[in-house]
mmCIF file of C-alpha atoms in Angstrom:
data_model
loop_
_atom_site.group_PDB
_atom_site.id
_atom_site.type_symbol
_atom_site.label_atom_id
_atom_site.label_comp_id
_atom_site.label_asym_id
_atom_site.label_seq_id
_atom_site.Cartn_x
_atom_site.Cartn_y
_atom_site.Cartn_z
ATOM 1 C CA MET K 1 75.602 119.399 126.676
ATOM 2 C CA ARG K 2 72.472 117.407 126.031
ATOM 3 C CA ALA K 3 71.770 114.776 123.202
ATOM 4 C CA PHE K 4 68.756 112.592 121.831
ATOM 5 C CA PHE K 5 68.181 110.250 119.021
ATOM 6 C CA LYS K 6 65.548 109.697 116.313
ATOM 7 C CA HIS K 7 64.595 106.785 114.275
ATOM 8 C CA TYR K 8 63.967 107.154 110.711
ATOM 9 C CA THR K 9 62.839 104.793 107.808
ATOM 10 C CA LEU K 10 64.249 105.758 104.305
ATOM 11 C CA ASN K 11 62.000 104.309 101.445
ATOM 12 C CA PHE K 12 63.440 103.132 98.374
ATOM 13 C CA LYS K 13 62.192 104.194 95.086
ATOM 14 C CA GLN K 14 62.358 101.155 93.617
ATOM 15 C CA ALA K 15 62.824 98.040 95.175
ATOM 16 C CA SER K 16 66.614 96.971 94.857
ATOM 17 C CA GLY K 17 67.891 93.690 94.591
ATOM 18 C CA THR K 18 71.258 91.945 96.403
ATOM 19 C CA SER K 19 72.429 88.796 97.100
ATOM 20 C CA ARG K 20 70.727 89.000 100.500
ATOM 21 C CA GLY K 21 67.185 89.719 99.284
ATOM 22 C CA ILE K 22 65.202 92.757 98.188
ATOM 23 C CA LEU K 23 65.559 95.819 99.858
ATOM 24 C CA LYS K 24 62.136 98.211 99.960
ATOM 25 C CA THR K 25 62.990 100.118 103.288
ATOM 26 C CA LYS K 26 66.428 101.241 104.929
ATOM 27 C CA GLU K 27 66.330 102.091 108.758
ATOM 28 C CA THR K 28 68.633 104.779 109.924
ATOM 29 C CA TRP K 29 69.138 106.569 113.315
ATOM 30 C CA PHE K 30 70.246 110.321 114.138
ATOM 31 C CA ILE K 31 71.981 111.747 117.151
ATOM 32 C CA VAL K 32 71.409 115.488 117.783
ATOM 33 C CA ILE K 33 73.813 117.103 120.008
ATOM 34 C CA ASN K 34 72.979 120.742 121.868
ATOM 35 C CA THR K 35 75.435 123.017 123.577
ATOM 36 C CA GLU K 36 75.102 126.683 124.252
ATOM 37 C CA GLY K 37 72.954 127.170 121.188
ATOM 38 C CA LYS K 38 74.714 125.228 118.816
ATOM 39 C CA GLU K 39 73.572 121.912 117.247
ATOM 40 C CA GLY K 40 75.432 118.662 115.873
ATOM 41 C CA LEU K 41 73.720 116.267 113.839
ATOM 42 C CA GLY K 42 75.336 112.691 113.013
ATOM 43 C CA GLU K 43 73.973 109.677 111.422
ATOM 44 C CA CYS K 44 73.857 105.895 112.829
ATOM 45 C CA GLY K 45 73.305 104.015 109.455
ATOM 46 C CA MET K 46 73.102 100.131 111.211
ATOM 47 C CA PHE K 47 72.518 97.895 108.672
ATOM 48 C CA LYS K 48 70.094 95.479 109.568
ATOM 49 C CA GLY K 49 71.392 91.648 108.560
ATOM 50 C CA LEU K 50 74.947 93.195 107.891
ATOM 51 C CA SER K 51 76.208 95.789 110.916
ATOM 52 C CA ILE K 52 78.399 93.975 113.695
ATOM 53 C CA ASP K 53 75.975 96.182 116.131
ATOM 54 C CA TYR K 54 72.657 94.559 114.555
ATOM 55 C CA VAL K 55 71.456 93.800 117.994
ATOM 56 C CA SER K 56 68.416 93.940 120.176
ATOM 57 C CA ASN K 57 70.069 96.358 122.420
ATOM 58 C CA PHE K 58 71.169 98.902 119.948
ATOM 59 C CA GLU K 59 68.684 101.760 120.620
ATOM 60 C CA ALA K 60 69.177 101.323 124.237
ATOM 61 C CA THR K 61 72.622 101.760 123.717
ATOM 62 C CA LEU K 62 71.625 104.599 121.475
ATOM 63 C CA GLN K 63 69.989 106.293 124.447
ATOM 64 C CA TRP K 64 72.917 105.161 127.012
ATOM 65 C CA THR K 65 75.008 107.276 124.574
ATOM 66 C CA CYS K 66 72.959 110.117 124.705
ATOM 67 C CA ASP K 67 72.640 110.309 128.516
ATOM 68 C CA ASN K 68 76.255 110.123 128.560
ATOM 69 C CA ILE K 69 77.421 112.593 125.933
ATOM 70 C CA HIS K 70 79.165 114.694 128.814
ATOM 71 C CA LEU K 71 81.789 111.856 128.926
ATOM 72 C CA GLY K 72 83.043 113.571 125.437
ATOM 73 C CA LEU K 73 83.781 111.668 121.910
ATOM 74 C CA GLU K 74 86.839 109.783 122.776
ATOM 75 C CA THR K 75 85.760 108.506 126.208
ATOM 76 C CA LEU K 76 82.572 107.390 124.294
ATOM 77 C CA LEU K 77 84.156 105.930 120.933
ATOM 78 C CA ASP K 78 86.177 103.730 123.355
ATOM 79 C CA LYS K 79 83.145 101.860 125.148
ATOM 80 C CA LEU K 80 81.298 101.621 121.915
ATOM 81 C CA TYR K 81 83.910 99.698 119.975
ATOM 82 C CA GLU K 82 81.393 97.083 119.335
ATOM 83 C CA PHE K 83 78.943 99.500 117.687
ATOM 84 C CA PRO K 84 80.783 101.137 114.681
ATOM 85 C CA SER K 85 77.582 102.631 113.179
ATOM 86 C CA ILE K 86 77.037 104.775 116.952
ATOM 87 C CA GLN K 87 81.060 105.773 116.823
ATOM 88 C CA PHE K 88 80.342 107.074 112.875
ATOM 89 C CA GLY K 89 77.149 108.627 114.111
ATOM 90 C CA LEU K 90 78.997 110.404 117.211
ATOM 91 C CA GLU K 91 82.034 111.449 115.102
ATOM 92 C CA ILE K 92 79.894 113.267 112.695
ATOM 93 C CA ALA K 93 77.672 114.949 115.350
ATOM 94 C CA PHE K 94 80.559 116.204 117.285
ATOM 95 C CA LYS K 95 82.351 117.350 114.056
ATOM 96 C CA SER K 96 79.375 118.908 113.019
ATOM 97 C CA LEU K 97 78.845 120.731 116.424
ATOM 98 C CA GLU K 98 82.273 122.076 116.369
ATOM 99 C CA SER K 99 81.980 123.439 112.563
ATOM 100 C CA LYS K 100 80.893 126.928 111.680
ATOM 101 C CA ASP K 101 78.505 125.204 109.119
ATOM 102 C CA LYS K 102 77.183 122.033 110.841
ATOM 103 C CA PHE K 103 76.969 120.349 107.621
ATOM 104 C CA GLU K 104 80.754 121.414 106.405
ATOM 105 C CA LEU K 105 82.398 118.984 108.351
ATOM 106 C CA PHE K 106 85.965 118.642 106.149
ATOM 107 C CA PRO K 107 85.846 122.177 104.346
ATOM 108 C CA SER K 108 87.879 121.592 100.911
ATOM 109 C CA GLU K 109 87.176 122.495 97.138
ATOM 110 C CA PHE K 110 84.659 119.714 97.268
ATOM 111 C CA SER K 111 82.658 121.164 99.945
ATOM 112 C CA LYS K 112 83.237 124.777 98.335
ATOM 113 C CA GLY K 113 81.351 123.487 95.199
ATOM 114 C CA LYS K 114 84.867 123.709 93.436
ATOM 115 C CA ASN K 115 85.800 120.296 92.750
ATOM 116 C CA SER K 116 84.108 117.005 92.327
ATOM 117 C CA ILE K 117 84.273 113.157 93.466
ATOM 118 C CA SER K 118 84.602 110.411 90.785
ATOM 119 C CA ILE K 119 81.898 107.497 91.608
ATOM 120 C CA ASN K 120 80.598 104.552 90.292
ATOM 121 C CA GLY K 121 77.399 103.931 88.757
ATOM 122 C CA LEU K 122 75.549 101.086 90.448
ATOM 123 C CA ILE K 123 73.523 98.335 88.782
ATOM 124 C CA TRP K 124 70.779 96.618 91.200
ATOM 125 C CA MET K 125 70.177 93.155 90.734
ATOM 126 C CA GLY K 126 66.750 92.405 88.896
ATOM 127 C CA SER K 127 65.344 91.121 85.754
ATOM 128 C CA GLU K 128 67.885 91.036 82.795
ATOM 129 C CA ASN K 129 65.454 93.899 81.099
ATOM 130 C CA PHE K 130 65.722 95.742 84.561
ATOM 131 C CA MET K 131 69.543 95.342 84.712
ATOM 132 C CA LYS K 132 70.101 96.153 80.920
ATOM 133 C CA GLN K 133 68.036 99.480 81.375
ATOM 134 C CA GLN K 134 70.208 100.429 84.429
ATOM 135 C CA ILE K 135 73.459 100.055 82.574
ATOM 136 C CA LYS K 136 71.934 102.100 79.619
ATOM 137 C CA ASP K 137 70.729 104.727 81.828
ATOM 138 C CA LYS K 138 74.117 105.006 83.727
ATOM 139 C CA ILE K 139 76.088 105.167 80.281
ATOM 140 C CA GLU K 140 73.925 108.073 79.007
ATOM 141 C CA ALA K 141 74.463 109.802 82.622
ATOM 142 C CA GLY K 142 78.051 109.746 81.727
ATOM 143 C CA PHE K 143 79.501 107.349 84.114
ATOM 144 C CA THR K 144 82.888 105.666 83.217
ATOM 145 C CA CYS K 145 82.611 103.053 85.945
ATOM 146 C CA ILE K 146 79.712 100.628 86.641
ATOM 147 C CA LYS K 147 79.464 98.279 89.396
ATOM 148 C CA MET K 148 76.925 95.219 89.082
ATOM 149 C CA LYS K 149 75.562 93.319 91.582
ATOM 150 C CA ILE K 150 75.899 89.684 90.748
ATOM 151 C CA GLY K 151 74.774 86.417 92.537
ATOM 152 C CA ALA K 152 71.237 86.403 92.898
ATOM 153 C CA ILE K 153 70.006 85.750 89.039
ATOM 154 C CA ASP K 154 71.629 83.417 86.638
ATOM 155 C CA PHE K 155 75.401 83.227 86.551
ATOM 156 C CA GLN K 156 75.303 82.917 82.489
ATOM 157 C CA THR K 157 72.428 85.776 82.254
ATOM 158 C CA GLU K 158 74.818 88.034 84.513
ATOM 159 C CA ILE K 159 77.699 87.173 82.187
ATOM 160 C CA HIS K 160 75.846 87.965 79.103
ATOM 161 C CA LEU K 161 75.039 91.334 80.499
ATOM 162 C CA LEU K 162 78.562 91.980 81.000
ATOM 163 C CA LYS K 163 79.260 90.976 77.739
ATOM 164 C CA SER K 164 76.794 93.160 76.040
ATOM 165 C CA ILE K 165 78.796 96.005 77.850
ATOM 166 C CA ARG K 166 82.090 94.729 76.717
ATOM 167 C CA ASN K 167 80.776 94.606 72.912
ATOM 168 C CA GLU K 168 80.294 98.066 72.734
ATOM 169 C CA PHE K 169 82.671 99.467 75.476
ATOM 170 C CA THR K 170 86.319 98.407 75.950
ATOM 171 C CA ARG K 171 87.877 98.637 79.474
ATOM 172 C CA ASN K 172 89.299 102.115 78.454
ATOM 173 C CA ASP K 173 85.660 103.293 77.848
ATOM 174 C CA ILE K 174 84.201 101.798 80.743
ATOM 175 C CA GLU K 175 85.574 100.441 84.110
ATOM 176 C CA LEU K 176 83.298 97.498 85.396
ATOM 177 C CA ARG K 177 83.027 96.292 88.844
ATOM 178 C CA VAL K 178 81.215 93.405 90.248
ATOM 179 C CA ASP K 179 79.981 92.651 93.766
ATOM 180 C CA ALA K 180 78.929 89.202 94.643
ATOM 181 C CA ASN K 181 78.183 89.916 98.407
ATOM 182 C CA GLY K 182 79.771 86.468 98.925
ATOM 183 C CA ALA K 183 77.040 84.670 96.560
ATOM 184 C CA PHE K 184 79.907 81.915 95.584
ATOM 185 C CA THR K 185 80.628 78.759 97.543
ATOM 186 C CA HIS K 186 84.430 78.280 97.745
ATOM 187 C CA ASP K 187 84.482 75.259 95.391
ATOM 188 C CA GLU K 188 82.844 77.149 92.258
ATOM 189 C CA ALA K 189 84.564 80.601 93.044
ATOM 190 C CA LEU K 190 87.906 80.083 91.062
ATOM 191 C CA GLU K 191 86.088 78.755 88.018
ATOM 192 C CA LYS K 192 83.681 81.934 88.019
ATOM 193 C CA LEU K 193 86.578 84.351 88.575
ATOM 194 C CA LYS K 194 88.112 82.822 85.451
ATOM 195 C CA VAL K 195 84.914 83.462 83.497
ATOM 196 C CA LEU K 196 84.737 86.844 84.501
ATOM 197 C CA SER K 197 88.317 87.961 84.057
ATOM 198 C CA GLU K 198 87.967 87.106 80.542
ATOM 199 C CA LEU K 199 85.501 90.436 80.311
ATOM 200 C CA ASP K 200 88.381 92.909 81.442
ATOM 201 C CA LEU K 201 86.762 93.587 84.539
ATOM 202 C CA HIS K 202 88.472 95.731 87.339
ATOM 203 C CA SER K 203 87.659 93.779 90.184
ATOM 204 C CA ILE K 204 85.062 91.792 92.154
ATOM 205 C CA GLU K 205 83.831 92.504 95.779
ATOM 206 C CA GLN K 206 83.653 89.589 98.342
ATOM 207 C CA PRO K 207 83.370 86.580 96.056
ATOM 208 C CA ILE K 208 82.675 84.345 98.872
ATOM 209 C CA LYS K 209 81.191 84.998 102.598
ATOM 210 C CA GLN K 210 83.344 86.654 104.906
ATOM 211 C CA GLY K 211 84.872 84.598 107.694
ATOM 212 C CA GLN K 212 86.356 81.860 105.444
ATOM 213 C CA ILE K 213 89.884 83.454 106.092
ATOM 214 C CA GLU K 214 92.200 80.854 104.906
ATOM 215 C CA ASP K 215 89.990 79.878 101.789
ATOM 216 C CA MET K 216 89.962 83.868 100.529
ATOM 217 C CA ALA K 217 93.726 83.603 101.271
ATOM 218 C CA GLN K 218 94.016 80.939 98.763
ATOM 219 C CA LEU K 219 91.651 82.451 96.301
ATOM 220 C CA CYS K 220 93.653 85.914 96.366
ATOM 221 C CA GLU K 221 96.830 84.111 95.662
ATOM 222 C CA VAL K 222 95.725 82.593 92.489
ATOM 223 C CA THR K 223 92.869 84.792 91.189
ATOM 224 C CA PRO K 224 92.935 85.601 87.792
ATOM 225 C CA LEU K 225 90.874 88.877 88.963
ATOM 226 C CA PRO K 226 91.324 91.378 91.372
ATOM 227 C CA ILE K 227 89.809 90.451 94.702
ATOM 228 C CA ALA K 228 88.286 93.292 97.023
ATOM 229 C CA LEU K 229 87.499 92.533 100.572
ATOM 230 C CA ASP K 230 84.178 94.350 101.991
ATOM 231 C CA GLU K 231 82.018 92.382 104.750
ATOM 232 C CA GLU K 232 85.450 90.520 105.609
ATOM 233 C CA LEU K 233 86.419 93.976 107.377
ATOM 234 C CA ILE K 234 83.252 94.492 109.716
ATOM 235 C CA GLY K 235 83.749 93.150 113.258
ATOM 236 C CA VAL K 236 87.245 93.640 113.109
ATOM 237 C CA PHE K 237 88.396 96.005 115.777
ATOM 238 C CA ASP K 238 91.616 95.555 117.368
ATOM 239 C CA VAL K 239 94.500 97.035 115.092
ATOM 240 C CA THR K 240 96.607 93.692 115.219
ATOM 241 C CA LYS K 241 94.070 91.793 114.284
ATOM 242 C CA LYS K 242 93.295 94.133 111.212
ATOM 243 C CA VAL K 243 96.928 93.849 110.117
ATOM 244 C CA LYS K 244 96.772 89.804 110.703
ATOM 245 C CA LEU K 245 93.788 89.559 108.543
ATOM 246 C CA LEU K 246 94.978 91.749 105.595
ATOM 247 C CA GLN K 247 98.650 89.929 105.888
ATOM 248 C CA THR K 248 97.071 86.627 105.889
ATOM 249 C CA ILE K 249 94.190 87.062 102.881
ATOM 250 C CA ARG K 250 96.474 89.677 100.891
ATOM 251 C CA PRO K 251 93.657 90.936 98.972
ATOM 252 C CA GLN K 252 94.695 93.480 95.964
ATOM 253 C CA TYR K 253 92.031 95.821 97.412
ATOM 254 C CA ILE K 254 89.836 96.638 100.718
ATOM 255 C CA ILE K 255 86.679 98.550 100.669
ATOM 256 C CA LEU K 256 85.692 101.077 103.697
ATOM 257 C CA LYS K 257 82.045 101.558 104.569
ATOM 258 C CA PRO K 258 82.735 104.089 107.218
ATOM 259 C CA THR K 259 79.298 103.172 109.076
ATOM 260 C CA LEU K 260 80.311 99.590 109.073
ATOM 261 C CA ILE K 261 83.917 99.965 110.636
ATOM 262 C CA GLY K 262 83.849 102.427 112.938
ATOM 263 C CA GLY K 263 83.438 106.052 110.833
ATOM 264 C CA PHE K 264 86.548 108.135 110.424
ATOM 265 C CA GLN K 265 89.002 106.442 112.951
ATOM 266 C CA GLY K 266 88.232 103.049 111.607
ATOM 267 C CA SER K 267 88.715 104.248 107.958
ATOM 268 C CA ASP K 268 91.921 105.860 108.901
ATOM 269 C CA ALA K 269 93.085 102.395 110.622
ATOM 270 C CA TRP K 270 92.349 100.737 107.635
ATOM 271 C CA ILE K 271 93.784 102.858 105.121
ATOM 272 C CA SER K 272 96.951 103.247 106.952
ATOM 273 C CA ILE K 273 97.456 99.135 107.200
ATOM 274 C CA ALA K 274 96.622 98.758 103.404
ATOM 275 C CA GLU K 275 99.028 101.091 102.364
ATOM 276 C CA ASP K 276 101.364 99.812 104.350
ATOM 277 C CA ASN K 277 100.951 96.479 102.909
ATOM 278 C CA LYS K 278 100.533 97.770 99.330
ATOM 279 C CA ILE K 279 96.735 96.962 98.938
ATOM 280 C CA GLY K 280 94.565 99.391 97.130
ATOM 281 C CA TRP K 281 91.615 100.732 98.651
ATOM 282 C CA TRP K 282 88.208 102.770 97.871
ATOM 283 C CA ILE K 283 85.247 104.217 99.855
ATOM 284 C CA THR K 284 81.682 103.330 99.884
ATOM 285 C CA SER K 285 78.496 104.523 101.238
ATOM 286 C CA ALA K 286 76.040 102.055 103.088
ATOM 287 C CA LEU K 287 72.866 103.291 102.299
ATOM 288 C CA GLU K 288 72.695 106.382 104.589
ATOM 289 C CA SER K 289 70.524 109.321 104.259
ATOM 290 C CA ASN K 290 72.336 112.384 102.643
ATOM 291 C CA ILE K 291 73.207 113.238 106.264
ATOM 292 C CA GLY K 292 75.668 110.062 106.399
ATOM 293 C CA LEU K 293 76.588 110.329 102.809
ATOM 294 C CA ASN K 294 77.702 114.249 102.804
ATOM 295 C CA ALA K 295 80.175 113.163 105.889
ATOM 296 C CA ILE K 296 81.807 110.133 104.032
ATOM 297 C CA ALA K 297 82.047 111.908 100.886
ATOM 298 C CA GLN K 298 83.623 115.298 102.535
ATOM 299 C CA TYR K 299 86.054 112.795 104.167
ATOM 300 C CA THR K 300 86.623 111.085 100.929
ATOM 301 C CA PHE K 301 87.575 114.047 99.391
ATOM 302 C CA LYS K 302 90.316 114.755 101.925
ATOM 303 C CA THR K 303 91.982 111.418 101.435
ATOM 304 C CA ASN K 304 93.099 112.437 98.066
ATOM 305 C CA ASN K 305 92.131 108.531 96.512
ATOM 306 C CA ASP K 306 91.505 109.511 92.518
ATOM 307 C CA MET K 307 89.527 106.106 92.105
ATOM 308 C CA PRO K 308 86.016 106.162 91.520
ATOM 309 C CA GLN K 309 84.231 105.989 95.034
ATOM 310 C CA GLY K 310 80.879 104.236 95.799
ATOM 311 C CA LEU K 311 78.926 107.589 96.857
ATOM 312 C CA GLY K 312 76.060 107.120 94.284
ATOM 313 C CA THR K 313 73.317 106.127 96.714
ATOM 314 C CA GLY K 314 71.577 109.423 97.580
ATOM 315 C CA ASN K 315 68.905 109.373 94.787
ATOM 316 C CA LEU K 316 67.701 105.894 95.909
ATOM 317 C CA PHE K 317 64.853 107.418 98.372
ATOM 318 C CA THR K 318 61.617 108.964 97.891
ATOM 319 C CA ASN K 319 61.987 110.533 101.548
ATOM 320 C CA ASN K 320 65.573 111.576 101.780
ATOM 321 C CA PHE K 321 66.744 115.026 102.860
ATOM 322 C CA GLU K 322 67.223 117.778 100.427
ATOM 323 C CA SER K 323 70.819 118.672 100.208
ATOM 324 C CA PRO K 324 73.545 120.243 98.034
ATOM 325 C CA LEU K 325 74.514 116.829 96.819
ATOM 326 C CA TYR K 326 74.278 116.186 93.237
ATOM 327 C CA VAL K 327 75.587 113.471 90.858
ATOM 328 C CA GLU K 328 76.399 114.916 87.262
ATOM 329 C CA ASN K 329 78.622 113.142 84.745
ATOM 330 C CA GLY K 330 79.600 110.084 86.851
ATOM 331 C CA CYS K 331 80.709 112.634 89.592
ATOM 332 C CA LEU K 332 79.365 113.763 93.148
ATOM 333 C CA HIS K 333 79.110 117.532 93.380
ATOM 334 C CA TYR K 334 78.376 119.825 96.124
ATOM 335 C CA ASP K 335 76.394 122.764 95.169
ATOM 336 C CA VAL K 336 76.651 125.708 97.505
ATOM 337 C CA THR K 337 73.608 127.602 96.331
ATOM 338 C CA LYS K 338 70.951 124.886 97.755
ATOM 339 C CA ASN K 339 70.488 124.497 101.357
ATOM 340 C CA TRP K 340 69.581 121.698 103.474
ATOM 341 C CA LYS K 341 66.456 120.926 104.443
ATOM 342 C CA ILE K 342 66.000 118.652 107.756
ATOM 343 C CA ASN K 343 62.724 117.290 108.973
ATOM 344 C CA LEU K 344 63.154 115.127 111.841
#
């Protein structure tokens, strides 16, 4: 068994705004495993500035992983617990290697093209006109759930945009989610949540920065708007610590990004703890290429969670790989008549 890795830069079709700044490119890495004429392909979509494994020795660790691929998946996962994106890349690559079709990791009605996954339409930060146009486009494309990133432009402008949607569509027509990416201070958060709650929103992701455990717990206790933890889950490896985090904060939801929390194994652990504590959850991609998105989508479908998921990122890049994945009427589909075209 042999393995190597390859770096790849994804280019955004249009610069995309978040509360952390403007994204123009997204780096990612692929692990390729070869043995006995078979190939497995996985993606380590480490996210600079967000992933816990955003460290100087990331590529050196990838090289060590490839050099020691003979140790097998379980041993490598244990040794790489501080590198969740590499863990996920390995899980995908080994699953790919073992599968009859290296891109069908979890055979299902979805991977057979017979069913789809409901997803939210993502609205990126930008000028008021830019955000308005995105909202219009998503609604016309058949989305019934829209997620809007907030926190980078004037709050009143963001409220105005959300109101403009609500003036035309009720919560029964369009489900609205917002993602603050930790943009609010603790002192202002509750008042802003009260204003947002008047707009019949579904939830808000990470209103304050991660790591403020007691402040977040107090906020979740009194919030008029359901709160979903996102970045808060990053870097929490130990199961006991995961349980303590959720039982301390008691959020209404958690959001799982497999690339950032240790792949399938890490997601399974968080789901189990959340369900034990009656906390809702959904799954979101983290700007992976279609290789990583495909793995997340197939895994997501098998969880039987019928909430809209955050998997609509495949069309963001000019140089993504051609794949059977496509979005139509607010759902992610898999077209079995289309072939993968991978050029690494």
